[in-house]
Amino acid sequence: MAESEALQLANLIAQQYQVFIGSETLPSLLLRNQFIETNHHIHQLPTSLKYTGRMIVDLQNQRIRIELITKKVNTNNNQLSVVERKLYPNETNVQTLLERLTAYGKNRNVQLLQLIDLNLLASQGAYDERKVYETLKDRYDECVSYSRSMIVYDLDALVGINKSQSYSNMGQSISCSVHNQSIYTYVLARFRDRTMEDIQEDKIDNVERWAIAVIREPFLLRQFSEEAQFPRTHQEQEELELERRMAEELIKCVKCKDFYNENENRL
């Protein structure tokens, strides 16, 4: 039997027993991308690294950030750090990321993968806040019941961002805020509840609960990363330092000839 025929058969069986990831089955996703060359790369999580179980996917910059536990230089103390991997050109949304994430799960002997997105809420008839919370809790509790599980949140779809424009003497400015604060708070709390036991002789018995947030909106990415206390990348550290220097830099006022900095100007 050819690979495509096997996938078609597996797709029919998955549909019959309602084994879906989001709105599709895994075989249908594999069928769709079967002839895309980039999908034939092997996705692995090296066993030599010590993971916390948290990942953030930055769709805007085509990067996946994996949180690690590393040793501080010249000490025996642990610290959190992050390693980045570039996404492939076809990995542009949650659905196209599923092959990578399922490969990661297989690599770590994950027993259950849950995708939390609007398709799941719609399939459960979760159109009011009570039903949404009930669905989120049921899926999270199911993940916790397994010793090795992976839960993926499509944060842009679940939370959403409000944007508003304003005009002043300083020009146009855009302010952003989280649209669904209650769901955001719930996902943030669950994202912090990752559990990773130290590697022992029998790796299969170790508890590994992975939490992955997929985000495209830059404002949401930055806020979620900060509030989840996710380690900054090297680029983010450089940008933060640049912002700090610019905020402290003295600027001469054209009218009064006095000097001020950006922080004073905001006041």
XYZ file of C-alpha atoms in Angstrom:
267
model
C 0.000 0.000 0.000
C 1.354 3.419 -0.971
C 1.899 6.079 1.689
C -0.862 8.316 0.297
C -3.356 5.422 0.335
C -2.449 4.588 3.930
C -2.935 8.220 4.938
C -6.314 8.374 3.183
C -7.437 5.249 5.034
C -6.151 6.621 8.337
C -7.984 9.881 7.630
C -11.296 8.055 7.149
C -10.818 6.131 10.386
C -9.890 9.307 12.281
C -13.016 11.051 10.976
C -15.182 8.067 11.877
C -13.964 8.086 15.474
C -13.758 11.912 15.613
C -10.032 12.015 16.320
C -9.353 15.618 15.363
C -6.558 18.097 15.967
C -8.347 21.398 15.659
C -10.676 21.076 12.670
C -8.640 18.418 10.844
C -7.132 14.998 11.348
C -3.398 14.417 11.455
C -3.485 12.165 8.333
C -5.266 14.920 6.363
C -2.576 17.410 7.379
C 0.143 14.986 6.308
C -1.641 14.384 3.010
C -1.908 18.094 2.297
C 1.784 18.694 2.891
C 3.059 15.377 1.579
C 4.837 16.848 -1.421
C 6.253 19.932 0.270
C 9.986 19.379 0.567
C 10.422 21.283 3.836
C 8.079 18.897 5.598
C 10.531 16.041 5.156
C 12.933 17.541 7.667
C 13.264 15.666 10.931
C 12.065 17.593 13.995
C 13.742 16.509 17.207
C 14.350 17.714 20.748
C 17.876 16.614 21.705
C 17.954 14.511 24.867
C 21.186 16.217 25.911
C 19.249 19.371 26.848
C 17.154 19.875 29.976
C 13.732 21.316 29.168
C 11.197 23.138 31.321
C 8.319 22.024 29.106
C 7.441 25.494 27.793
C 7.640 26.785 24.224
C 6.505 29.970 22.526
C 6.076 30.066 18.751
C 6.662 33.513 17.238
C 4.860 33.353 13.896
C 5.691 36.971 13.048
C 9.445 36.348 13.080
C 9.210 32.663 12.136
C 10.885 31.376 15.295
C 10.094 28.781 17.931
C 11.510 29.473 21.387
C 12.238 26.534 23.667
C 12.872 27.170 27.358
C 15.815 25.326 28.904
C 17.398 24.854 32.305
C 21.126 25.525 32.107
C 23.990 25.992 34.535
C 25.268 29.467 35.294
C 28.835 30.051 34.222
C 31.375 29.014 36.880
C 28.623 27.971 39.323
C 26.436 24.974 40.083
C 23.281 27.093 40.121
C 20.575 26.633 37.510
C 19.143 29.364 35.337
C 16.445 29.596 32.691
C 17.524 30.253 29.135
C 16.004 29.964 25.693
C 17.066 28.392 22.427
C 15.526 29.538 19.148
C 14.890 27.512 16.034
C 13.842 28.925 12.701
C 10.534 27.757 11.274
C 10.265 26.525 7.706
C 8.581 28.796 5.118
C 5.408 26.697 5.072
C 4.976 26.876 8.865
C 2.796 29.970 8.933
C -0.077 29.019 11.247
C -1.123 26.527 13.887
C -2.282 23.890 11.410
C 1.009 23.862 9.500
C 2.919 23.680 12.798
C 1.212 20.474 13.857
C 3.620 18.177 12.035
C 6.559 19.733 13.895
C 4.771 19.651 17.245
C 3.586 16.067 16.859
C 7.146 15.090 15.921
C 8.380 16.789 19.091
C 5.726 14.904 21.032
C 6.701 11.577 19.505
C 10.345 12.337 20.224
C 9.474 12.841 23.928
C 7.043 9.885 24.152
C 4.055 12.181 24.651
C 0.836 10.222 25.163
C -1.662 13.015 24.459
C -1.590 16.197 22.375
C -4.343 18.780 22.791
C -4.875 21.768 20.491
C -6.881 24.591 22.052
C -8.247 26.937 19.382
C -11.507 28.381 18.072
C -12.275 25.186 16.166
C -12.289 23.263 19.442
C -14.551 25.822 21.132
C -16.924 25.786 18.159
C -17.066 21.974 18.106
C -17.995 22.017 21.806
C -20.599 24.760 21.363
C -18.580 27.026 23.663
C -20.100 30.387 22.766
C -20.475 31.825 26.266
C -17.861 32.393 28.958
C -19.057 29.571 31.212
C -18.886 26.989 28.424
C -15.484 28.280 27.287
C -14.056 27.846 30.787
C -15.634 24.419 31.066
C -14.048 23.328 27.774
C -10.631 24.738 28.664
C -10.702 23.076 32.081
C -11.832 19.712 30.693
C -9.018 19.682 28.140
C -6.426 20.755 30.689
C -7.596 18.160 33.230
C -7.363 15.491 30.540
C -3.765 16.504 29.831
C -2.898 16.407 33.530
C -4.288 12.872 33.783
C -1.447 11.685 31.523
C 2.144 11.547 32.729
C 3.357 12.827 29.354
C 1.181 15.325 27.526
C 1.392 18.401 25.321
C -1.149 21.226 25.164
C -1.006 23.848 22.401
C -2.776 27.224 22.685
C -3.592 29.322 19.610
C -3.377 32.518 21.633
C -4.235 35.010 18.875
C -7.490 33.195 18.127
C -8.429 32.580 21.760
C -7.590 36.008 23.154
C -7.479 38.616 20.393
C -6.082 42.146 20.483
C -7.828 45.529 20.543
C -6.051 48.312 18.653
C -6.890 52.004 18.814
C -5.319 54.994 17.084
C -4.869 58.441 18.561
C -3.372 61.669 17.293
C -1.466 64.363 19.162
C 1.219 66.975 18.621
C 3.730 64.139 18.759
C 2.008 62.412 15.820
C -0.030 59.243 15.474
C 0.151 56.542 18.133
C -1.393 53.081 18.330
C -2.320 51.499 21.645
C -3.039 47.794 22.096
C -4.845 45.798 24.754
C -5.940 42.213 25.307
C -9.501 41.641 24.102
C -10.498 38.609 26.200
C -8.705 39.204 29.483
C -10.332 36.300 31.338
C -9.197 33.646 28.835
C -5.774 35.290 28.674
C -5.423 35.063 32.458
C -6.504 31.413 32.464
C -4.070 30.386 29.711
C -1.262 32.345 31.383
C -1.841 30.488 34.653
C -1.902 27.102 32.907
C 1.228 27.983 30.933
C 3.047 28.425 34.223
C 1.878 25.013 35.459
C 4.327 22.949 33.464
C 5.809 19.873 35.136
C 9.085 18.279 34.113
C 10.743 15.676 36.303
C 14.483 15.168 36.214
C 15.652 12.520 33.795
C 16.029 9.181 35.554
C 16.961 5.712 34.362
C 13.464 4.871 33.137
C 12.588 7.880 30.993
C 9.095 6.613 30.158
C 7.969 6.993 33.779
C 9.061 10.618 34.047
C 6.334 13.257 34.142
C 6.553 15.663 31.206
C 3.733 18.123 30.629
C 4.459 20.494 27.781
C 2.729 23.840 27.239
C 3.068 25.666 23.907
C 1.727 29.121 23.049
C 1.456 30.036 19.361
C 1.410 33.822 18.851
C 1.584 36.106 15.824
C 0.687 39.544 17.232
C 3.895 41.298 18.475
C 2.128 43.082 21.355
C 0.592 39.840 22.613
C 3.898 38.016 22.221
C 5.767 40.579 24.278
C 3.165 40.879 27.024
C 2.612 37.136 27.358
C 6.354 36.416 27.429
C 6.928 39.028 30.126
C 4.021 37.958 32.334
C 4.915 34.283 31.940
C 8.496 35.234 32.895
C 9.773 33.545 29.764
C 13.506 34.185 29.195
C 14.306 36.914 26.692
C 16.144 36.118 23.510
C 19.456 37.802 22.732
C 17.712 40.086 20.231
C 15.074 41.087 22.791
C 17.766 41.916 25.332
C 19.490 44.163 22.795
C 16.210 45.893 21.890
C 15.399 46.445 25.570
C 18.814 47.957 26.175
C 18.383 50.235 23.146
C 14.985 51.401 24.428
C 16.493 52.116 27.840
C 19.310 54.182 26.349
C 16.921 56.126 24.126
C 14.613 56.817 27.075
C 17.524 58.223 29.079
C 19.048 60.214 26.221
C 18.747 63.975 26.668
C 16.871 65.869 23.955
C 16.997 69.630 23.489
C 13.642 71.401 23.293
C 13.375 73.644 20.232
C 11.221 76.233 22.041
C 12.674 76.561 25.530
C 16.184 75.276 24.746
C 15.989 73.100 27.846
C 16.919 69.410 27.913
C 14.572 66.523 28.665
C 14.332 62.772 28.113
C 11.503 60.636 26.771
C 10.362 59.522 30.227
C 9.916 63.141 31.328
C 8.141 63.952 28.070
C 5.530 61.254 28.731
C 4.767 62.839 32.078
